[in-house]
Amino acid sequence: MTALSLRALNRALLDRQFLLARTDRTPLDVIGRLVALQAQEPNWPYVGLWSRIHDFTRAELTALVEDRKVVRSALLRSTQHLTTADDFLRMRPLLQPVLDRTAGSSYFTRNRAARDSASGHGTGLDAASLVAEGLALLGGRTLPRRELARRLAERHPGHDGRILAGEVELRTPLVHDPATASWGSWGNRSAISVTPAAAWLGRPAAATGDGEAARELIRRYLAAFGPAGVKDVQAWSGLTRLGEVVATMGAELRRYAGPGGAELFDLADAELPDPETPAPARLLPAFDNVLLGHADRTRIIDDEDRPRVMPGSARVLPTFLVDGRVHGTWSLDAGTLRLAPFRPLRATDRTALEQEAHRLLPFVGGTTVAHDDRPATT
């Protein structure tokens, strides 16, 4: 097998993520190419697309959400993502076991096992009954999540309605309404409204995922994140036992050896860029795909820097790339976009990064770029 260096993997990832050069493709095309954009907060996918698409505007993505061509819902790894409507309907059945696994965790099951506060007896609330009840309360229409929680709590005293509503959202395909899936609803999770996906999109999800659905997901993953190993695609998707699926794909895939000798695979016809291709400075949003698409993330971030970017409580901070790798974080507060490098930058890198930050300012509503006090190197 051909051996690939860490730099070769880095440049391949940046190329497929449109981070070596911005693209002129439409936002819908780019979202499809990336499979899904992580979207715990609705503003962040906008920043991710701005860093990848020439002249991208917020109105373009908002229109896609309002036109029901893109949806926000629980998907990969049971977390909120933006994806095309077509991809959501295809992927959600395949990924449903992952969401069911999350919904079966003690956080949810303890709540369903809670005792009725009035009678002191258990209610016998099971998952299937909860989903049926939640769908009946929704009635095919949009309902604020807190209202769904209130109604479920009324029916089941002694149970936390918010947790019940969260379990319904994991166990059956619900999508967020445009008002809370679009730019501007930052931090307003309590106002989220949900709708059954089939009612919102006018068609049901595909049949239960099968072997071909899993193979197609692997192909899509490699087009956006490859070359990669089985553990990488499993970490990205939340699915398990994908080695068995890869074994059925035969000549579709090309094998490589990674920097540590691990077996990697890629689409047979996928091209790899020259590892010496220059990589421009880029500012990435919180939870960006490029940081979360692999089990082994050393192609994009040093292990020693991961705790600075992923400090706990399921947070992934906004970062910036210098020469294709994470070199620091950034934040926006009171109009100031503050760059916080992990170590001193070369003067040329510092200048390029500041220029990119100034370009981002109008998009995020900032007015000033500031650095911390780490000096530049010559």
mmCIF file of C-alpha atoms in Angstrom:
data_model
loop_
_atom_site.group_PDB
_atom_site.id
_atom_site.type_symbol
_atom_site.label_atom_id
_atom_site.label_comp_id
_atom_site.label_asym_id
_atom_site.label_seq_id
_atom_site.Cartn_x
_atom_site.Cartn_y
_atom_site.Cartn_z
ATOM 1 C CA MET A 1 0.000 0.000 0.000
ATOM 2 C CA THR A 2 1.075 3.556 -0.679
ATOM 3 C CA ALA A 3 1.989 5.363 2.541
ATOM 4 C CA LEU A 4 0.474 8.788 3.156
ATOM 5 C CA SER A 5 2.075 11.452 5.328
ATOM 6 C CA LEU A 6 0.173 13.559 7.825
ATOM 7 C CA ARG A 7 0.581 16.536 5.510
ATOM 8 C CA ALA A 8 -0.859 14.575 2.576
ATOM 9 C CA LEU A 9 -3.919 13.692 4.665
ATOM 10 C CA ASN A 10 -4.231 17.302 5.759
ATOM 11 C CA ARG A 11 -4.231 18.656 2.232
ATOM 12 C CA ALA A 12 -6.679 15.989 1.054
ATOM 13 C CA LEU A 13 -9.085 16.907 3.856
ATOM 14 C CA LEU A 14 -8.804 20.642 3.212
ATOM 15 C CA ASP A 15 -9.333 20.114 -0.512
ATOM 16 C CA ARG A 16 -12.495 18.066 -0.055
ATOM 17 C CA GLN A 17 -13.816 20.516 2.527
ATOM 18 C CA PHE A 18 -13.280 23.526 0.207
ATOM 19 C CA LEU A 19 -10.704 24.952 2.596
ATOM 20 C CA LEU A 20 -7.742 24.944 0.203
ATOM 21 C CA ALA A 21 -9.702 27.298 -2.033
ATOM 22 C CA ARG A 22 -13.210 28.695 -1.833
ATOM 23 C CA THR A 23 -15.683 27.247 -4.308
ATOM 24 C CA ASP A 24 -18.241 28.790 -6.657
ATOM 25 C CA ARG A 25 -20.672 25.928 -6.059
ATOM 26 C CA THR A 26 -24.087 26.751 -4.637
ATOM 27 C CA PRO A 27 -24.678 26.407 -0.880
ATOM 28 C CA LEU A 28 -27.028 23.494 -1.551
ATOM 29 C CA ASP A 29 -24.313 21.691 -3.520
ATOM 30 C CA VAL A 30 -21.722 22.344 -0.830
ATOM 31 C CA ILE A 31 -23.972 21.099 1.981
ATOM 32 C CA GLY A 32 -24.596 17.970 -0.076
ATOM 33 C CA ARG A 33 -20.877 17.464 -0.640
ATOM 34 C CA LEU A 34 -20.128 17.862 3.077
ATOM 35 C CA VAL A 35 -23.075 15.539 3.900
ATOM 36 C CA ALA A 36 -24.154 17.590 6.931
ATOM 37 C CA LEU A 37 -23.055 20.651 8.901
ATOM 38 C CA GLN A 38 -23.057 20.366 12.672
ATOM 39 C CA ALA A 39 -25.496 22.945 13.983
ATOM 40 C CA GLN A 40 -25.862 23.013 17.766
ATOM 41 C CA GLU A 41 -26.268 26.758 17.351
ATOM 42 C CA PRO A 42 -27.921 27.914 14.118
ATOM 43 C CA ASN A 43 -25.425 30.690 13.278
ATOM 44 C CA TRP A 44 -22.355 28.483 13.069
ATOM 45 C CA PRO A 45 -23.149 26.671 9.783
ATOM 46 C CA TYR A 46 -23.422 30.087 8.130
ATOM 47 C CA VAL A 47 -19.849 30.875 9.158
ATOM 48 C CA GLY A 48 -18.721 27.463 7.937
ATOM 49 C CA LEU A 49 -20.196 28.107 4.505
ATOM 50 C CA TRP A 50 -18.745 31.641 4.400
ATOM 51 C CA SER A 51 -15.274 30.116 4.835
ATOM 52 C CA ARG A 52 -15.886 27.719 1.942
ATOM 53 C CA ILE A 53 -17.934 29.593 -0.688
ATOM 54 C CA HIS A 54 -17.065 32.711 -2.691
ATOM 55 C CA ASP A 55 -19.370 35.633 -1.875
ATOM 56 C CA PHE A 56 -21.668 33.554 0.327
ATOM 57 C CA THR A 57 -24.514 35.497 1.967
ATOM 58 C CA ARG A 58 -26.650 34.628 4.961
ATOM 59 C CA ALA A 59 -29.805 35.067 2.885
ATOM 60 C CA GLU A 60 -28.830 32.138 0.653
ATOM 61 C CA LEU A 61 -28.879 29.588 3.458
ATOM 62 C CA THR A 62 -31.920 31.096 5.144
ATOM 63 C CA ALA A 63 -33.840 30.782 1.869
ATOM 64 C CA LEU A 64 -32.890 27.101 1.611
ATOM 65 C CA VAL A 65 -34.252 26.468 5.105
ATOM 66 C CA GLU A 66 -37.430 28.441 4.458
ATOM 67 C CA ASP A 67 -37.957 26.659 1.129
ATOM 68 C CA ARG A 68 -37.594 23.293 2.901
ATOM 69 C CA LYS A 69 -34.595 22.271 0.812
ATOM 70 C CA VAL A 70 -32.378 22.154 3.922
ATOM 71 C CA VAL A 71 -33.450 21.020 7.388
ATOM 72 C CA ARG A 72 -32.053 21.123 10.919
ATOM 73 C CA SER A 73 -32.561 18.027 13.019
ATOM 74 C CA ALA A 74 -30.848 15.407 15.174
ATOM 75 C CA LEU A 75 -28.741 13.230 12.879
ATOM 76 C CA LEU A 76 -25.072 12.191 13.025
ATOM 77 C CA ARG A 77 -23.937 11.164 16.513
ATOM 78 C CA SER A 78 -27.394 12.194 17.789
ATOM 79 C CA THR A 79 -26.421 15.869 17.448
ATOM 80 C CA GLN A 80 -28.116 18.705 15.585
ATOM 81 C CA HIS A 81 -27.083 19.033 11.954
ATOM 82 C CA LEU A 82 -28.091 20.928 8.836
ATOM 83 C CA THR A 83 -28.470 18.716 5.803
ATOM 84 C CA THR A 84 -30.327 18.720 2.517
ATOM 85 C CA ALA A 85 -33.893 17.509 2.811
ATOM 86 C CA ASP A 86 -33.230 14.644 0.409
ATOM 87 C CA ASP A 87 -30.189 13.490 2.381
ATOM 88 C CA PHE A 88 -32.057 13.740 5.655
ATOM 89 C CA LEU A 89 -34.815 11.464 4.417
ATOM 90 C CA ARG A 90 -32.257 8.967 3.119
ATOM 91 C CA MET A 91 -29.897 9.009 6.085
ATOM 92 C CA ARG A 92 -32.188 9.265 9.087
ATOM 93 C CA PRO A 93 -33.435 5.625 8.891
ATOM 94 C CA LEU A 94 -29.854 4.344 8.611
ATOM 95 C CA LEU A 95 -28.772 6.450 11.592
ATOM 96 C CA GLN A 96 -31.892 5.827 13.696
ATOM 97 C CA PRO A 97 -30.225 3.033 15.713
ATOM 98 C CA VAL A 98 -27.616 5.570 16.848
ATOM 99 C CA LEU A 99 -30.312 7.972 18.016
ATOM 100 C CA ASP A 100 -32.219 5.130 19.670
ATOM 101 C CA ARG A 101 -29.045 4.173 21.513
ATOM 102 C CA THR A 102 -28.789 7.717 22.858
ATOM 103 C CA ALA A 103 -32.487 7.741 23.754
ATOM 104 C CA GLY A 104 -31.941 4.468 25.616
ATOM 105 C CA SER A 105 -29.285 5.967 27.889
ATOM 106 C CA SER A 106 -29.965 6.269 31.606
ATOM 107 C CA TYR A 107 -30.655 9.998 31.289
ATOM 108 C CA PHE A 108 -33.851 9.198 29.381
ATOM 109 C CA THR A 109 -34.785 5.815 30.837
ATOM 110 C CA ARG A 110 -34.564 7.068 34.425
ATOM 111 C CA ASN A 111 -37.056 9.770 33.549
ATOM 112 C CA ARG A 112 -39.502 7.337 31.998
ATOM 113 C CA ALA A 113 -39.157 5.144 35.089
ATOM 114 C CA ALA A 114 -39.924 8.053 37.443
ATOM 115 C CA ARG A 115 -42.847 7.577 39.798
ATOM 116 C CA ASP A 116 -46.115 9.461 39.504
ATOM 117 C CA SER A 117 -45.903 12.312 42.015
ATOM 118 C CA ALA A 118 -49.565 11.957 42.968
ATOM 119 C CA SER A 119 -50.007 8.200 43.280
ATOM 120 C CA GLY A 120 -46.410 7.232 44.037
ATOM 121 C CA HIS A 121 -46.694 4.445 41.483
ATOM 122 C CA GLY A 122 -44.815 3.954 38.243
ATOM 123 C CA THR A 123 -46.740 4.832 35.102
ATOM 124 C CA GLY A 124 -45.380 2.070 32.857
ATOM 125 C CA LEU A 125 -44.401 4.630 30.218
ATOM 126 C CA ASP A 126 -42.538 2.839 27.421
ATOM 127 C CA ALA A 127 -40.640 4.300 24.478
ATOM 128 C CA ALA A 128 -43.104 3.269 21.762
ATOM 129 C CA SER A 129 -46.056 4.717 23.686
ATOM 130 C CA LEU A 130 -44.150 7.930 24.316
ATOM 131 C CA VAL A 131 -43.389 8.404 20.606
ATOM 132 C CA ALA A 132 -47.003 7.675 19.626
ATOM 133 C CA GLU A 133 -48.228 10.159 22.206
ATOM 134 C CA GLY A 134 -45.754 12.805 21.097
ATOM 135 C CA LEU A 135 -46.753 12.446 17.445
ATOM 136 C CA ALA A 136 -50.429 12.636 18.390
ATOM 137 C CA LEU A 137 -49.800 15.874 20.285
ATOM 138 C CA LEU A 138 -47.902 17.298 17.315
ATOM 139 C CA GLY A 139 -50.668 16.257 14.948
ATOM 140 C CA GLY A 140 -48.521 16.863 11.886
ATOM 141 C CA ARG A 141 -48.059 20.549 12.716
ATOM 142 C CA THR A 142 -45.336 22.773 14.138
ATOM 143 C CA LEU A 143 -45.292 23.033 17.909
ATOM 144 C CA PRO A 144 -42.832 24.763 20.253
ATOM 145 C CA ARG A 145 -40.652 22.168 21.949
ATOM 146 C CA ARG A 146 -41.495 23.654 25.363
ATOM 147 C CA GLU A 147 -45.214 23.292 24.598
ATOM 148 C CA LEU A 148 -44.736 19.648 23.668
ATOM 149 C CA ALA A 149 -42.819 19.227 26.926
ATOM 150 C CA ARG A 150 -45.593 20.910 28.918
ATOM 151 C CA ARG A 151 -48.301 18.710 27.464
ATOM 152 C CA LEU A 152 -46.319 15.533 28.027
ATOM 153 C CA ALA A 153 -45.616 16.562 31.629
ATOM 154 C CA GLU A 154 -49.322 17.212 32.198
ATOM 155 C CA ARG A 155 -50.117 13.701 31.037
ATOM 156 C CA HIS A 156 -47.330 12.147 33.101
ATOM 157 C CA PRO A 157 -46.883 13.823 36.487
ATOM 158 C CA GLY A 158 -43.576 13.013 38.098
ATOM 159 C CA HIS A 159 -41.750 12.904 34.762
ATOM 160 C CA ASP A 160 -39.647 15.760 33.367
ATOM 161 C CA GLY A 161 -41.509 16.921 30.256
ATOM 162 C CA ARG A 162 -38.383 18.419 28.701
ATOM 163 C CA ILE A 163 -36.638 15.051 28.806
ATOM 164 C CA LEU A 164 -39.724 13.296 27.453
ATOM 165 C CA ALA A 165 -39.882 15.757 24.543
ATOM 166 C CA GLY A 166 -36.168 15.283 23.915
ATOM 167 C CA GLU A 167 -36.634 11.530 23.712
ATOM 168 C CA VAL A 168 -39.473 11.922 21.223
ATOM 169 C CA GLU A 169 -37.204 14.093 19.083
ATOM 170 C CA LEU A 170 -34.520 11.411 19.089
ATOM 171 C CA ARG A 171 -36.802 8.472 18.393
ATOM 172 C CA THR A 172 -38.788 9.916 15.492
ATOM 173 C CA PRO A 173 -37.768 12.327 12.687
ATOM 174 C CA LEU A 174 -38.643 15.882 13.702
ATOM 175 C CA VAL A 175 -37.243 19.026 12.083
ATOM 176 C CA HIS A 176 -36.837 22.542 13.448
ATOM 177 C CA ASP A 177 -38.860 25.398 12.043
ATOM 178 C CA PRO A 178 -36.993 28.094 10.038
ATOM 179 C CA ALA A 179 -37.306 30.679 12.803
ATOM 180 C CA THR A 180 -35.026 28.621 15.066
ATOM 181 C CA ALA A 181 -32.948 26.912 12.366
ATOM 182 C CA SER A 182 -31.741 30.128 10.732
ATOM 183 C CA TRP A 183 -29.345 32.972 11.470
ATOM 184 C CA GLY A 184 -30.288 35.129 14.454
ATOM 185 C CA SER A 185 -31.810 32.603 16.867
ATOM 186 C CA TRP A 186 -28.484 32.213 18.645
ATOM 187 C CA GLY A 187 -28.779 30.719 22.131
ATOM 188 C CA ASN A 188 -32.572 30.618 21.937
ATOM 189 C CA ARG A 189 -32.999 26.877 22.401
ATOM 190 C CA SER A 190 -36.072 27.285 24.597
ATOM 191 C CA ALA A 191 -37.927 28.766 21.622
ATOM 192 C CA ILE A 192 -37.252 25.865 19.236
ATOM 193 C CA SER A 193 -40.319 24.537 17.450
ATOM 194 C CA VAL A 194 -40.490 21.097 15.865
ATOM 195 C CA THR A 195 -42.518 19.465 13.111
ATOM 196 C CA PRO A 196 -42.753 15.828 12.003
ATOM 197 C CA ALA A 197 -40.359 15.578 9.060
ATOM 198 C CA ALA A 198 -42.845 13.785 6.798
ATOM 199 C CA ALA A 199 -45.401 16.574 7.272
ATOM 200 C CA TRP A 200 -42.826 19.368 6.779
ATOM 201 C CA LEU A 201 -41.261 17.846 3.670
ATOM 202 C CA GLY A 202 -44.386 16.284 2.207
ATOM 203 C CA ARG A 203 -42.912 12.806 1.982
ATOM 204 C CA PRO A 204 -41.733 10.156 4.428
ATOM 205 C CA ALA A 205 -38.213 9.032 5.155
ATOM 206 C CA ALA A 206 -36.779 6.217 3.097
ATOM 207 C CA ALA A 207 -37.202 2.585 4.059
ATOM 208 C CA THR A 208 -35.089 1.199 6.883
ATOM 209 C CA GLY A 209 -31.396 1.498 6.117
ATOM 210 C CA ASP A 210 -29.745 -1.573 4.593
ATOM 211 C CA GLY A 211 -26.288 -2.600 3.412
ATOM 212 C CA GLU A 212 -26.432 -0.460 0.289
ATOM 213 C CA ALA A 213 -27.490 2.567 2.340
ATOM 214 C CA ALA A 214 -24.448 2.050 4.565
ATOM 215 C CA ARG A 215 -22.150 1.711 1.552
ATOM 216 C CA GLU A 216 -23.519 4.924 0.095
ATOM 217 C CA LEU A 217 -22.947 6.727 3.391
ATOM 218 C CA ILE A 218 -19.324 5.533 3.374
ATOM 219 C CA ARG A 219 -18.883 6.781 -0.198
ATOM 220 C CA ARG A 220 -20.281 10.164 0.764
ATOM 221 C CA TYR A 221 -18.072 10.314 3.832
ATOM 222 C CA LEU A 222 -14.921 9.561 1.866
ATOM 223 C CA ALA A 223 -15.783 12.200 -0.749
ATOM 224 C CA ALA A 224 -15.821 14.765 2.072
ATOM 225 C CA PHE A 225 -13.287 13.398 4.593
ATOM 226 C CA GLY A 226 -11.122 10.703 2.977
ATOM 227 C CA PRO A 227 -8.754 8.989 2.962
ATOM 228 C CA ALA A 228 -9.795 7.573 6.325
ATOM 229 C CA GLY A 229 -10.067 4.415 8.407
ATOM 230 C CA VAL A 230 -13.046 2.426 9.613
ATOM 231 C CA LYS A 231 -12.759 3.989 13.081
ATOM 232 C CA ASP A 232 -12.927 7.434 11.499
ATOM 233 C CA VAL A 233 -16.192 6.886 9.663
ATOM 234 C CA GLN A 234 -17.646 5.217 12.759
ATOM 235 C CA ALA A 235 -16.661 8.174 14.956
ATOM 236 C CA TRP A 236 -18.211 10.580 12.458
ATOM 237 C CA SER A 237 -21.483 8.707 11.994
ATOM 238 C CA GLY A 238 -21.953 6.986 15.340
ATOM 239 C CA LEU A 239 -22.553 3.685 13.527
ATOM 240 C CA THR A 240 -20.652 0.541 14.448
ATOM 241 C CA ARG A 241 -19.423 -2.611 12.635
ATOM 242 C CA LEU A 242 -18.711 -0.673 9.448
ATOM 243 C CA GLY A 243 -15.599 -2.763 8.825
ATOM 244 C CA GLU A 244 -17.970 -5.485 7.657
ATOM 245 C CA VAL A 245 -19.526 -3.066 5.168
ATOM 246 C CA VAL A 246 -16.162 -1.835 3.902
ATOM 247 C CA ALA A 247 -15.143 -5.447 3.289
ATOM 248 C CA THR A 248 -18.010 -5.771 0.765
ATOM 249 C CA MET A 249 -16.923 -2.744 -1.277
ATOM 250 C CA GLY A 250 -13.912 -4.416 -2.893
ATOM 251 C CA ALA A 251 -12.489 -2.598 -5.904
ATOM 252 C CA GLU A 252 -14.586 0.497 -5.168
ATOM 253 C CA LEU A 253 -11.953 1.446 -2.612
ATOM 254 C CA ARG A 254 -8.229 2.087 -2.713
ATOM 255 C CA ARG A 255 -6.132 1.217 0.332
ATOM 256 C CA TYR A 256 -3.391 3.357 1.872
ATOM 257 C CA ALA A 257 -1.149 3.176 4.920
ATOM 258 C CA GLY A 258 -1.502 6.086 7.308
ATOM 259 C CA PRO A 259 1.395 7.828 9.112
ATOM 260 C CA GLY A 260 1.315 5.239 11.913
ATOM 261 C CA GLY A 261 0.798 2.299 9.587
ATOM 262 C CA ALA A 262 -2.966 2.031 10.081
ATOM 263 C CA GLU A 263 -4.997 0.998 7.039
ATOM 264 C CA LEU A 264 -6.886 3.832 5.387
ATOM 265 C CA PHE A 265 -9.243 3.638 2.452
ATOM 266 C CA ASP A 266 -10.553 6.036 -0.168
ATOM 267 C CA LEU A 267 -12.716 6.104 -3.266
ATOM 268 C CA ALA A 268 -10.810 4.401 -6.079
ATOM 269 C CA ASP A 269 -11.134 7.383 -8.418
ATOM 270 C CA ALA A 270 -10.486 10.106 -5.807
ATOM 271 C CA GLU A 271 -7.521 12.359 -6.488
ATOM 272 C CA LEU A 272 -5.132 13.612 -3.837
ATOM 273 C CA PRO A 273 -3.706 17.137 -4.020
ATOM 274 C CA ASP A 274 0.005 17.827 -3.891
ATOM 275 C CA PRO A 275 0.978 17.814 -0.189
ATOM 276 C CA GLU A 276 2.973 20.997 -0.807
ATOM 277 C CA THR A 277 -0.103 22.942 -1.937
ATOM 278 C CA PRO A 278 -0.232 26.182 0.098
ATOM 279 C CA ALA A 279 -3.143 26.378 2.551
ATOM 280 C CA PRO A 280 -4.649 29.816 3.247
ATOM 281 C CA ALA A 281 -5.615 31.170 6.643
ATOM 282 C CA ARG A 282 -9.197 30.250 7.483
ATOM 283 C CA LEU A 283 -11.542 30.991 10.377
ATOM 284 C CA LEU A 284 -13.810 28.066 11.249
ATOM 285 C CA PRO A 285 -16.997 28.077 13.307
ATOM 286 C CA ALA A 286 -17.590 26.190 16.513
ATOM 287 C CA PHE A 287 -18.264 22.484 15.901
ATOM 288 C CA ASP A 288 -16.891 22.635 12.374
ATOM 289 C CA ASN A 289 -17.002 19.326 10.461
ATOM 290 C CA VAL A 290 -13.308 19.394 9.699
ATOM 291 C CA LEU A 291 -12.487 18.990 13.411
ATOM 292 C CA LEU A 292 -15.063 16.289 14.125
ATOM 293 C CA GLY A 293 -14.903 14.041 11.077
ATOM 294 C CA HIS A 294 -12.295 11.550 12.326
ATOM 295 C CA ALA A 295 -11.383 9.454 15.333
ATOM 296 C CA ASP A 296 -7.741 10.393 14.694
ATOM 297 C CA ARG A 297 -7.787 14.159 14.285
ATOM 298 C CA THR A 298 -4.036 14.697 14.104
ATOM 299 C CA ARG A 299 -4.347 15.503 10.401
ATOM 300 C CA ILE A 300 -5.880 18.842 11.400
ATOM 301 C CA ILE A 301 -5.074 19.487 15.086
ATOM 302 C CA ASP A 302 -2.251 18.473 17.437
ATOM 303 C CA ASP A 303 -3.288 16.244 20.323
ATOM 304 C CA GLU A 304 -1.867 18.745 22.802
ATOM 305 C CA ASP A 305 -4.171 21.450 21.431
ATOM 306 C CA ARG A 306 -7.396 19.446 21.497
ATOM 307 C CA PRO A 307 -8.245 20.268 25.145
ATOM 308 C CA ARG A 308 -7.983 23.978 24.302
ATOM 309 C CA VAL A 309 -10.525 23.595 21.512
ATOM 310 C CA MET A 310 -12.681 20.927 23.179
ATOM 311 C CA PRO A 311 -12.622 21.989 26.851
ATOM 312 C CA GLY A 312 -15.505 19.806 27.988
ATOM 313 C CA SER A 313 -19.291 20.093 28.346
ATOM 314 C CA ALA A 314 -19.616 19.033 24.691
ATOM 315 C CA ARG A 315 -18.091 22.331 23.512
ATOM 316 C CA VAL A 316 -15.972 22.768 20.384
ATOM 317 C CA LEU A 317 -14.708 26.342 20.134
ATOM 318 C CA PRO A 318 -14.316 28.405 16.945
ATOM 319 C CA THR A 319 -10.804 27.939 15.566
ATOM 320 C CA PHE A 320 -8.483 29.292 12.912
ATOM 321 C CA LEU A 321 -6.185 27.440 10.532
ATOM 322 C CA VAL A 322 -2.637 28.459 9.642
ATOM 323 C CA ASP A 323 -0.890 26.337 7.036
ATOM 324 C CA GLY A 324 -3.859 23.997 7.189
ATOM 325 C CA ARG A 325 -3.742 23.239 10.908
ATOM 326 C CA VAL A 326 -5.480 24.580 13.990
ATOM 327 C CA HIS A 327 -3.257 27.245 15.551
ATOM 328 C CA GLY A 328 -5.717 28.967 17.861
ATOM 329 C CA THR A 329 -9.273 29.956 18.681
ATOM 330 C CA TRP A 330 -11.325 33.056 18.045
ATOM 331 C CA SER A 331 -14.298 34.693 19.688
ATOM 332 C CA LEU A 332 -16.694 37.563 19.048
ATOM 333 C CA ASP A 333 -17.710 39.822 21.910
ATOM 334 C CA ALA A 334 -19.194 43.314 21.778
ATOM 335 C CA GLY A 335 -18.138 43.693 18.149
ATOM 336 C CA THR A 336 -14.534 42.601 18.696
ATOM 337 C CA LEU A 337 -13.298 39.501 16.907
ATOM 338 C CA ARG A 338 -10.445 38.326 19.104
ATOM 339 C CA LEU A 339 -7.785 35.948 17.787
ATOM 340 C CA ALA A 340 -6.068 33.776 20.396
ATOM 341 C CA PRO A 341 -3.142 31.816 18.917
ATOM 342 C CA PHE A 342 -1.787 28.889 20.906
ATOM 343 C CA ARG A 343 1.781 29.933 20.146
ATOM 344 C CA PRO A 344 3.503 32.846 18.387
ATOM 345 C CA LEU A 345 2.770 33.150 14.671
ATOM 346 C CA ARG A 346 5.188 34.159 11.954
ATOM 347 C CA ALA A 347 4.653 37.760 10.880
ATOM 348 C CA THR A 348 3.385 36.711 7.435
ATOM 349 C CA ASP A 349 0.910 34.227 8.953
ATOM 350 C CA ARG A 350 -0.299 36.798 11.447
ATOM 351 C CA THR A 351 -0.933 39.293 8.643
ATOM 352 C CA ALA A 352 -2.792 36.737 6.505
ATOM 353 C CA LEU A 353 -4.918 35.694 9.472
ATOM 354 C CA GLU A 354 -5.816 39.264 10.354
ATOM 355 C CA GLN A 355 -6.791 39.951 6.746
ATOM 356 C CA GLU A 356 -9.118 36.960 6.755
ATOM 357 C CA ALA A 357 -10.588 38.063 10.088
ATOM 358 C CA HIS A 358 -11.268 41.539 8.710
ATOM 359 C CA ARG A 359 -13.082 39.961 5.754
ATOM 360 C CA LEU A 360 -15.286 38.003 8.176
ATOM 361 C CA LEU A 361 -16.165 41.033 10.327
ATOM 362 C CA PRO A 362 -19.130 42.358 8.280
ATOM 363 C CA PHE A 363 -20.596 38.872 7.980
ATOM 364 C CA VAL A 364 -20.728 38.297 11.748
ATOM 365 C CA GLY A 365 -21.546 41.882 12.669
ATOM 366 C CA GLY A 366 -18.160 42.735 14.156
ATOM 367 C CA THR A 367 -16.266 46.001 13.995
ATOM 368 C CA THR A 368 -12.728 45.299 15.244
ATOM 369 C CA VAL A 369 -10.088 42.583 15.083
ATOM 370 C CA ALA A 370 -7.833 42.133 18.107
ATOM 371 C CA HIS A 371 -4.985 39.756 18.995
ATOM 372 C CA ASP A 372 -3.936 38.529 22.373
ATOM 373 C CA ASP A 373 -0.409 39.525 23.432
ATOM 374 C CA ARG A 374 1.564 36.656 21.901
ATOM 375 C CA PRO A 375 4.197 38.303 19.697
ATOM 376 C CA ALA A 376 4.772 37.342 16.088
ATOM 377 C CA THR A 377 7.952 35.576 15.063
ATOM 378 C CA THR A 378 10.078 36.557 12.110
#
